[in-house]
XYZ file of C-alpha atoms in Angstrom:
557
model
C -114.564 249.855 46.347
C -113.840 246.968 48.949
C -110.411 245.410 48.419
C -110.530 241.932 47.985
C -108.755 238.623 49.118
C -108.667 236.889 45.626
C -107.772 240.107 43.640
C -105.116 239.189 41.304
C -102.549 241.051 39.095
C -103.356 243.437 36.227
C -106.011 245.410 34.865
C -110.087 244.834 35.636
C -112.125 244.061 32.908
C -114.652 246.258 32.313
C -117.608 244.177 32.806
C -119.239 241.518 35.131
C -121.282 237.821 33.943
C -123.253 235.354 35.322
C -123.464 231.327 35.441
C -125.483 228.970 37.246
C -126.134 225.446 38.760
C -128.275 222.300 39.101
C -129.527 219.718 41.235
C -130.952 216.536 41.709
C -134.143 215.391 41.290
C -134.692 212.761 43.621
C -137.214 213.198 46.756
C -135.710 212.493 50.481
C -136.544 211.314 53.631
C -135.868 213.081 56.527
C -132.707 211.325 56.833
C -131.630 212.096 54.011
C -131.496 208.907 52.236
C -133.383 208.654 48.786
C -137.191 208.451 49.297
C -138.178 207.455 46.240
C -135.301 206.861 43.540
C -137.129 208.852 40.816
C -137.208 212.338 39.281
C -140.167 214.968 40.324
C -139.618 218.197 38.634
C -141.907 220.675 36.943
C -143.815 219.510 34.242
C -141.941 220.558 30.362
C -142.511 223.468 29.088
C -144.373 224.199 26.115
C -142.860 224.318 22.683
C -141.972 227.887 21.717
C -140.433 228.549 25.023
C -136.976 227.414 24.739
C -138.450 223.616 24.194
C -137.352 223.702 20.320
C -134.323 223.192 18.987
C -132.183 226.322 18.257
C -132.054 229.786 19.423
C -130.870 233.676 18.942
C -127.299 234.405 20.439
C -126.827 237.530 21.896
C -124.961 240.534 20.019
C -123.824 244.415 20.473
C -126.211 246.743 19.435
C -125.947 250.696 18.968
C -123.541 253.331 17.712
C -120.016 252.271 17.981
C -119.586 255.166 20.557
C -122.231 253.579 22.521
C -120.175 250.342 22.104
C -117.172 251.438 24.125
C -119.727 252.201 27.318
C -120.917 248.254 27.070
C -120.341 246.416 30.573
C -119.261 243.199 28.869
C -119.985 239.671 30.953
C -117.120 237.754 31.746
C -117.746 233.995 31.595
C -117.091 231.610 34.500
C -118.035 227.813 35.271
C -120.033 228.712 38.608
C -122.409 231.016 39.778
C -121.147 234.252 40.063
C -122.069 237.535 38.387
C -119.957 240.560 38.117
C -121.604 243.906 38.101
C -119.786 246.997 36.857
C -121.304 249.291 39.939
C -119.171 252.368 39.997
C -121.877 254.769 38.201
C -124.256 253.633 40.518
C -124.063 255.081 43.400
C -122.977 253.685 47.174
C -126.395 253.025 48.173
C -127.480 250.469 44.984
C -123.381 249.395 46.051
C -124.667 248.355 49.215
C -128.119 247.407 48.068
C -126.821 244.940 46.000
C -124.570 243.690 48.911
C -127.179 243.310 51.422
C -129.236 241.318 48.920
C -126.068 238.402 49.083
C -126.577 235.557 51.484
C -123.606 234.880 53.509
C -122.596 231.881 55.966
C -119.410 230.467 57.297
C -116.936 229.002 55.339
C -116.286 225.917 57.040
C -118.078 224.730 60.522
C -115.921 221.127 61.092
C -113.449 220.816 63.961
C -110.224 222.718 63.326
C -108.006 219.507 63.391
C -110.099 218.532 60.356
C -109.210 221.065 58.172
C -106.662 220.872 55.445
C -103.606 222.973 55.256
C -103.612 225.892 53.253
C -102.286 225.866 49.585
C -98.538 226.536 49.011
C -97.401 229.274 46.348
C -95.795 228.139 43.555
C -92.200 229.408 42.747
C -92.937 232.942 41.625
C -95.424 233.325 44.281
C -98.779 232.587 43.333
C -101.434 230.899 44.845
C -104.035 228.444 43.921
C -107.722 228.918 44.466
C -109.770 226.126 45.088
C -114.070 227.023 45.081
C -116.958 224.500 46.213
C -120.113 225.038 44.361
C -123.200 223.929 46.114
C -126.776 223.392 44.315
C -129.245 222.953 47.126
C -132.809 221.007 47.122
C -134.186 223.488 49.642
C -137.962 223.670 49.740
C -137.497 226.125 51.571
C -140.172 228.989 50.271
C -143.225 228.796 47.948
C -141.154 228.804 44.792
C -138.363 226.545 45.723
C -141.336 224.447 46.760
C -143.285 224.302 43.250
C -140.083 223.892 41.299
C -138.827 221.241 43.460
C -141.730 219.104 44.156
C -141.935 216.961 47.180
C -144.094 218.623 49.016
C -143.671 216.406 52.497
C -140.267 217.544 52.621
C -141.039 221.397 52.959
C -138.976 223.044 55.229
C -136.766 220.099 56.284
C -132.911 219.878 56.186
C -131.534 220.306 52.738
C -129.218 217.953 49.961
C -126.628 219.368 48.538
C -127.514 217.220 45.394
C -124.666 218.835 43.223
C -121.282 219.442 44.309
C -118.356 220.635 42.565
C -114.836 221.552 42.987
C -113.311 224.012 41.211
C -109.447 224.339 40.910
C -108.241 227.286 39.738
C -104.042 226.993 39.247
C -101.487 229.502 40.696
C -100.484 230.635 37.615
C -104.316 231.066 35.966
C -103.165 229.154 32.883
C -105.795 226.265 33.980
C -108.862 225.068 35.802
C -109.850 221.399 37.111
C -113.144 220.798 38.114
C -114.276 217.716 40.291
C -117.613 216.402 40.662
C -118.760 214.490 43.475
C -122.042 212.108 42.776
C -124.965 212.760 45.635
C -125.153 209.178 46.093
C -121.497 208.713 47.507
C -120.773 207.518 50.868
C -118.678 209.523 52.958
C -117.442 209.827 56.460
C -118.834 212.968 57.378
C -117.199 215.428 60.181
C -118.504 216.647 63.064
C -119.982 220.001 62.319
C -121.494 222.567 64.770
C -123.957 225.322 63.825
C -122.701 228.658 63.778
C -126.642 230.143 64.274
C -127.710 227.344 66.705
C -124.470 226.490 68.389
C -125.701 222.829 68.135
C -123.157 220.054 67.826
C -123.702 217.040 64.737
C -121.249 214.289 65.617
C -119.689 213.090 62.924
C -121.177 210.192 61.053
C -118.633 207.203 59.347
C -120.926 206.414 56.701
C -123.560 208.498 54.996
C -124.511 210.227 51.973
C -122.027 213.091 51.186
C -125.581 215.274 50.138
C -126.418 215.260 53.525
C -124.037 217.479 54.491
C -125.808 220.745 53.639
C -128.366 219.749 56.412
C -125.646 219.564 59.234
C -125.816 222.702 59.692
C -125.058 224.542 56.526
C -122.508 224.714 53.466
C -119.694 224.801 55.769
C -120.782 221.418 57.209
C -120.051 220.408 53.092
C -116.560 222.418 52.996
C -115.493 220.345 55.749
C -116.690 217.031 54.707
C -114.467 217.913 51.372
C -111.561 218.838 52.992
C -111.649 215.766 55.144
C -111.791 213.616 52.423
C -109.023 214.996 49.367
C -107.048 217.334 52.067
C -107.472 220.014 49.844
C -107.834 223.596 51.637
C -111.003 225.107 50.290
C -110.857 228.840 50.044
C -114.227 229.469 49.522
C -118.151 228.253 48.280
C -120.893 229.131 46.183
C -124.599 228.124 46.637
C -127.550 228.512 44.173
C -130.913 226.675 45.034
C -133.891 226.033 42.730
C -135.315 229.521 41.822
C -131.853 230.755 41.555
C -131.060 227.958 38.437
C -134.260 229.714 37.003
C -133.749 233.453 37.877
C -130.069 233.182 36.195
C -131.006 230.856 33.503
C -133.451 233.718 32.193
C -131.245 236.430 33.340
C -128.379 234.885 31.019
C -131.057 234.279 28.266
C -130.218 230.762 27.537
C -127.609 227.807 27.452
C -127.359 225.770 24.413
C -127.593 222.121 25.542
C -127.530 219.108 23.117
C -129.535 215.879 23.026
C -128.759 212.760 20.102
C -132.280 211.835 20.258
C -135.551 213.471 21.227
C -135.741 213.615 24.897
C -138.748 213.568 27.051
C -137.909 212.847 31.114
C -141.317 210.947 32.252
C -142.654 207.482 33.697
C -145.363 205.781 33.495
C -145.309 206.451 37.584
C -145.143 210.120 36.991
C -141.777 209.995 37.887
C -138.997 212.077 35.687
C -137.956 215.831 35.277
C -140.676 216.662 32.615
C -137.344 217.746 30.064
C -138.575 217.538 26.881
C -136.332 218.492 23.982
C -135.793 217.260 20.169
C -132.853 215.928 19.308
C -129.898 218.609 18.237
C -129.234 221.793 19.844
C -131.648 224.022 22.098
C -131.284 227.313 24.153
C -132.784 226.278 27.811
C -133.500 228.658 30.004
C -135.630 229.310 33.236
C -137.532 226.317 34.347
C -136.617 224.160 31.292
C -133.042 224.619 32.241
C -133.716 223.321 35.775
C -135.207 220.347 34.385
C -132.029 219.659 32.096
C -129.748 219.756 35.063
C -132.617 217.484 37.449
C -132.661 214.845 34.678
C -131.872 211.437 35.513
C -133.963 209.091 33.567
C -133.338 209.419 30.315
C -129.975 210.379 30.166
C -127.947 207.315 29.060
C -128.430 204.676 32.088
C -130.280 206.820 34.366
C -127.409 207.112 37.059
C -126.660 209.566 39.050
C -123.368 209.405 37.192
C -125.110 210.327 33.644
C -126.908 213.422 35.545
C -123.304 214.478 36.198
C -122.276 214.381 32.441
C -125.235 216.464 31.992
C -125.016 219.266 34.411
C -120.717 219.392 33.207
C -121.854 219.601 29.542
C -124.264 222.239 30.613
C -121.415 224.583 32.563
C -119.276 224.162 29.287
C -121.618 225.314 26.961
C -122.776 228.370 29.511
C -119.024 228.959 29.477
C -118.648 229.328 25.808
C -121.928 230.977 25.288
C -121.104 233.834 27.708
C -117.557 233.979 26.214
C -118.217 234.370 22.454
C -121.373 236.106 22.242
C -122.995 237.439 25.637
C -123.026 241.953 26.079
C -125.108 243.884 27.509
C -125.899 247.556 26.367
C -129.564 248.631 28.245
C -128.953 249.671 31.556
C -132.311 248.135 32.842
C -131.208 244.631 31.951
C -127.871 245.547 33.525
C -129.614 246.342 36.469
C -132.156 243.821 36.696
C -129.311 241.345 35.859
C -127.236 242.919 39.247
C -130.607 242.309 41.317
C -131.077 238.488 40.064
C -127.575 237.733 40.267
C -126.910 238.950 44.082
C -130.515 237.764 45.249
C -129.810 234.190 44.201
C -126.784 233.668 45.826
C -125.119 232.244 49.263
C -121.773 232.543 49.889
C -119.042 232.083 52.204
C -118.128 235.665 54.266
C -115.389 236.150 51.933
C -116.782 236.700 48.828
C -119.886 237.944 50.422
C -119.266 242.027 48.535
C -119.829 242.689 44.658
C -116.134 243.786 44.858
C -115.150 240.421 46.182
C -117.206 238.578 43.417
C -115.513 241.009 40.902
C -111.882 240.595 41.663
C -112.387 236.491 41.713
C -114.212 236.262 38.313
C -111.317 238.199 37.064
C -109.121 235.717 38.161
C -111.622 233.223 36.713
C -111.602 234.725 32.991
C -107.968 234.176 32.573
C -108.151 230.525 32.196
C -109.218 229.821 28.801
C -111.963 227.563 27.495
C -109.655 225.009 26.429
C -107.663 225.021 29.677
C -110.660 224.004 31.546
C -110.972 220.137 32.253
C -114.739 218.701 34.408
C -114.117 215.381 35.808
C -116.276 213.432 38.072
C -114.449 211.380 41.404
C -113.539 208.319 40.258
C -115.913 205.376 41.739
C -116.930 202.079 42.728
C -120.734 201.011 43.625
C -121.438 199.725 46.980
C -124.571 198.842 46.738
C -127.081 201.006 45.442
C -124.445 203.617 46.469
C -121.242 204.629 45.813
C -117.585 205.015 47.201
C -114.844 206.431 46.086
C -112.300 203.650 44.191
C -109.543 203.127 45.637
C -105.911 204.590 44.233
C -107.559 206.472 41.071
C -110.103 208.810 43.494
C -106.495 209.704 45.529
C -104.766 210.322 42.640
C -107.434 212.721 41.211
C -107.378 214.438 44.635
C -103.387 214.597 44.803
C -103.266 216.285 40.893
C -105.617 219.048 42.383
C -104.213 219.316 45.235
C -100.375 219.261 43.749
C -101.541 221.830 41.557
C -101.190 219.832 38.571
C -103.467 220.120 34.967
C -105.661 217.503 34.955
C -105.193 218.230 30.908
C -101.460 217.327 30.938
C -100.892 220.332 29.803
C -98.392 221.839 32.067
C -95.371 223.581 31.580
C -92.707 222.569 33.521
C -92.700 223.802 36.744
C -89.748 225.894 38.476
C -88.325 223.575 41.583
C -89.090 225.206 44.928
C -86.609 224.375 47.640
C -88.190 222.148 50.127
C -89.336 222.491 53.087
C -87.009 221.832 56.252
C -87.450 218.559 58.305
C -89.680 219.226 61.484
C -87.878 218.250 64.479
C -88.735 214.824 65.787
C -90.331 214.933 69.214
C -87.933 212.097 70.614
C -85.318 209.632 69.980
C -85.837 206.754 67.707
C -86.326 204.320 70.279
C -89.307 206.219 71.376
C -91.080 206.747 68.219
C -93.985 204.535 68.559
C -94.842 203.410 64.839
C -98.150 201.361 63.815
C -97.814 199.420 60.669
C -100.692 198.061 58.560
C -100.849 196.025 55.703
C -102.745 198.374 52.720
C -101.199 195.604 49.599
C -104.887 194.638 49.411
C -105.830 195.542 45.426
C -109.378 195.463 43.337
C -107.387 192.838 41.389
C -105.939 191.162 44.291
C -105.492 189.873 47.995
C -103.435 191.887 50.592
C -99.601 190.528 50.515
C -99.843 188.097 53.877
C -97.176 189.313 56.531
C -96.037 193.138 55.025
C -96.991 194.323 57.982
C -94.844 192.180 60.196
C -91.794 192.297 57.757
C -91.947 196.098 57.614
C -92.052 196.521 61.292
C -89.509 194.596 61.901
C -86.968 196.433 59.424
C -87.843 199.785 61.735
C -87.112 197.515 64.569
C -83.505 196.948 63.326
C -83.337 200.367 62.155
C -83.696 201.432 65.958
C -87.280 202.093 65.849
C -87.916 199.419 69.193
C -91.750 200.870 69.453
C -92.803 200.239 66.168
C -95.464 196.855 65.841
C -97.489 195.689 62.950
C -101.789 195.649 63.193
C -102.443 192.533 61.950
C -106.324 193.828 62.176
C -106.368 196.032 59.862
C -105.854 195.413 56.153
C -106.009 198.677 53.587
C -106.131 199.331 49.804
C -103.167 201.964 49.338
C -101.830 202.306 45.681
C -98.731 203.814 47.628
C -97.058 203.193 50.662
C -97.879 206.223 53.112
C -97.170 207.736 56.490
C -99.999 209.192 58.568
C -99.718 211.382 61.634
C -102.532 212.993 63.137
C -101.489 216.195 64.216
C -98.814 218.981 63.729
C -96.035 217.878 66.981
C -95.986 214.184 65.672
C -94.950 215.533 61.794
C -91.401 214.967 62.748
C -91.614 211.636 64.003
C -93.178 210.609 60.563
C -90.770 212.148 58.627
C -88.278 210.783 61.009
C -89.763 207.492 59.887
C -89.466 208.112 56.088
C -86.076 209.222 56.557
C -85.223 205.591 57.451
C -86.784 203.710 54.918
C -85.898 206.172 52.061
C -89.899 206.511 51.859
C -90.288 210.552 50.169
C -91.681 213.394 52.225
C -94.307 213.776 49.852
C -95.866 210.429 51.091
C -95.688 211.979 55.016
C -99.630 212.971 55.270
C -101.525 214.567 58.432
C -104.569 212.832 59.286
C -107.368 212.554 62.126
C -107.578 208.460 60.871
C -105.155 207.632 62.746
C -104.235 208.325 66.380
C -100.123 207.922 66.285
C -97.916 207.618 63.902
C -99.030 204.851 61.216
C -96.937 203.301 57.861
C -99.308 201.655 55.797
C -97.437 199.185 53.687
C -98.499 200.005 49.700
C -99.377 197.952 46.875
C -95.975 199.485 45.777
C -94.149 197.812 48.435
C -95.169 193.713 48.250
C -91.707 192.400 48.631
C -88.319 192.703 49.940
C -86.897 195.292 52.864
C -86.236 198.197 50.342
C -88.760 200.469 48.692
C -88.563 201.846 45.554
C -89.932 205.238 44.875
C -92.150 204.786 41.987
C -92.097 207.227 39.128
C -95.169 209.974 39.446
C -97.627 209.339 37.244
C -99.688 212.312 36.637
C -101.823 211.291 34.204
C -105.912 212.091 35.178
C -107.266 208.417 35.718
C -109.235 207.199 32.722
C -112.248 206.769 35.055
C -112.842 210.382 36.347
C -114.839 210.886 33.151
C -112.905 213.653 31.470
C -114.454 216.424 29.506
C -112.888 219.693 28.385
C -114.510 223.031 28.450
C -114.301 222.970 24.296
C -115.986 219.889 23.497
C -119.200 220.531 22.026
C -121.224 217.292 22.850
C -124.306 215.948 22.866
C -125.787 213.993 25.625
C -127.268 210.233 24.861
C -130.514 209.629 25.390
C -131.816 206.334 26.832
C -134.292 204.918 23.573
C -136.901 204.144 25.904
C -137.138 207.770 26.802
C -137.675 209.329 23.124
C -140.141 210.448 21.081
């Protein structure tokens, strides 16, 4: 068996699982940009095929003796099945590797890309997964499921995009949604089949991504914008939602009101459900995670609720009740599961897949917290809000439960100063004025006052930007690359600012202070106390809550 890179400590489980994702529903331009701002899936499916509420759940069958042979599925909150292969012979071993699609893991400029995750105290390492659900139309099926026919073969969205945080210790996972409709900066990315350069773009919609020359075009455009070091990705399109819906046999989703996703424009998803509790699967389960109108205000947003409460259930489902005993369903499950996937070259071996949903399963059900990125609408668009969207990032990236559930964490030592690159008097120090709250106007003058305290510290090169004026909840030190880190740390040193507010950035071109909305008077900062509470607005759901989605009245039956 292949070692792998996210193998962690202990014994295997005997037994492999599977999970899936969704998308968006809306049609697109070539540019990306929405087309027409409406849902256009398949039509429903008829009653009796997963369209009624209810459903059978899944149990052990056979002689106790046959029991103990079971391969047993392991449940995780993206899409990855584990196959129990070693009766199977090397060729199926490889069969089942050639039939994963691989691609690299992240095509941005080097100077983009976020440092690597730190170990924790006794040594253990965080693991931080993108999962991609592409709109491809990019073969006959992908093109009947996802409608929009003018768009076949052209660049694809990725429509749903999620972060998954799993901690050092395995005790917890975080997950982040990002909404489609956000507006990003997006990195330059280059084309690892084509070799062909896309500049990078300082406003556009974060699902365009995919189409700049693949998921790793999306890894980047992440790390650029939480500086969190993304060890690997997962991407499902259309006919893999329905392959692994029906491979899985079902996910119990939950509506308060009958549900049917349709306009009078033929616009919609074509879910319809009664109200209460029903087992989706194939198509239907597409349509659950395409909806938009219908579910509470139609947003984007609400589609995000959606697809979250949809991972959660598929979480619990496979958890308390999924086995399989017949070796043709095991096998036909191996064959769906590898065929739909597209993942980075690191996970890109059933071995690989195995070891990390092993590391997966140790989290528990309750330990698992979905959150979408805190926001503010610009336009028909979004962007991410200022101070609660950083925040989120920093608790993931810290390595902190978004549950506030942690046990307190052993002290590492810190890290050594880096060596300053010159003497004080040559540090050349921007300072901008970032006082500027949703609430409020920027503080008039922190810029000037600040620079002139590093003046009289012996700082002679530092000058305020009077042009610029930010929104930073905290005060914070940018450099843009690794020889200038000591200079800005030199910096903090000085004003008593903490290390942990020293950030590398390709923002800035020098060394830049950007005066917070914690600093609005007087020469000396303060270090506020860490609050490490998940912001109210990322939407919080845990893995254990069993809810049901609200339906917009004008959308029932």
């Amino acid at each position: 068996m292949v070692q792998s890179s996210v193998r962690g400590k202990g014994t295997r489980p005997r037994a492999g699982h599977a999970g899936e994702l969704g998308w968006d529903d809306s049609l697109y331009d070539k540019n990306g940009d929405a087309a027409q701002d409406g849902d256009d899936g398949p039509p429903a499916e008829p009653h009796g095929q997963g369209g009624q509420g209810g459903g059978r759940r899944g149990g052990v069958e056979g002689h106790p003796r046959r029991r103990r042979r079971v391969l047993r599925w392991s449940a995780t909150v993206l899409a990855v099945v584990i196959l129990g292969t070693a009766g199977a012979g090397y060729l199926y071993y490889q069969h089942l590797n050639d039939n994963i699609k691989k691609d690299d893991l992240n095509i941005g400029n080097a100077k983009d890309r976020a440092a690597e995750s730190k170990p924790n105290a006794a040594g253990q390492t965080p693991l931080n997964i993108l999962l991609i659900g592409s709109d491809a139309r990019d073969t006959a099926e992908n093109q009947q499921l996802g409608g929009a026919r003018d768009t076949f073969g052209g660049p694809p969205n990725g429509d749903v995009q999620m972060l998954v945080h799993l901690s050092a210790d395995r005790t917890n996972m975080s997950v982040v949604s990002l909404p489609r409709d956000t507006l990003l900066k997006i990195p330059e990315c280059t084309d690892p089949k084509t070799q062909h350069v896309y500049p990078e773009l300082t406003r556009a919609m974060v699902n365009s991504s995919l189409g700049r020359g693949g998921p790793g075009c999306t890894v980047a455009t992440w790390e650029k914008l939480t500086d969190i070091h993304i060890d690997h990705f997962i991407m499902v399109d259309f006919s893999g939602v329905v392959s692994m819906a029906d491979a899985i046999g079902g996910v119990p989703v939950c509506v308060d009101k009958n549900i049917f996703s349709h306009t009078s424009s033929g616009h919609g998803s074509g879910l319809k459900l009664k109200a209460g509790t029903t087992y989706v699967k194939g198509t239907q389960a597409l349509q659950w995670l395409r909806t938009r109108y219908g579910f509470e205000d139609g947003s984007d947003i609400a589609r995000t609720k959606a697809q979250h409460q949809y991972m959660s259930a598929m979480v619990r489902q496979l958890r308390e009740n999924a086995t399989l005993s017949n070796p043709n369903k095991l096998r036909k499950l191996a064959e769906t599961a590898t065929a739909a996937l597209t993942v980075d070259k690191g996970l890109g071996t059933v071995a690989n897949l195995y070891d990390l949903s092993t590391e997966l399963k140790k989290v528990p059900t309750e330990r698992i917290t979905m959150t979408t990125m805190p926001y503010e609408y610009a336009g028909e668009r979004v962007v991410p809000k200022p101070g609660d969207a950083d925040k989120l990032f920093r608790l993931v990236r810290e390595d902190i439960a978004l549950d506030g559930k942690d046990t307190p964490k052993k002290k590492t030592t810190p890290a050594p100063a880096a060596a300053p690159t010159d003497s004080d008097d040559k540090i050349a120090v921007q300072v901008q004025n970032g006082t500027r709250t949703s609430e409020s106007g920027p503080v008039s003058g922190r810029a000037s006052t600040v620079a002139g305290l590093l003046v009289g510290k012996g700082f002679a090169e530092a000058q305020a930007d009077s042009s610029t004026v930010l929104s930073e909840d905290k005060t914070v030190i940018r450099y843009p690359s690794a020889d200038l880190k000591g200079d800005a740390e030199r910096v903090a040193k000085a004003l008593g600012i903490p290390t942990s507010s020293v950030q590398k950035s390709t923002d800035v071109s020098g060394v830049t202070l950007v005066v917070g909305a914690d600093w609005t008077s007087g020469t000396t900062y303060k270090v506020p106390k860490e609050d490490n509470k998940t912001p109210t607005t990322a939407n919080v759901l845990n893995g254990a809550d069993k809810k049901c989605m609200t339906v917009d009245p004008a959308y029932t039956w």
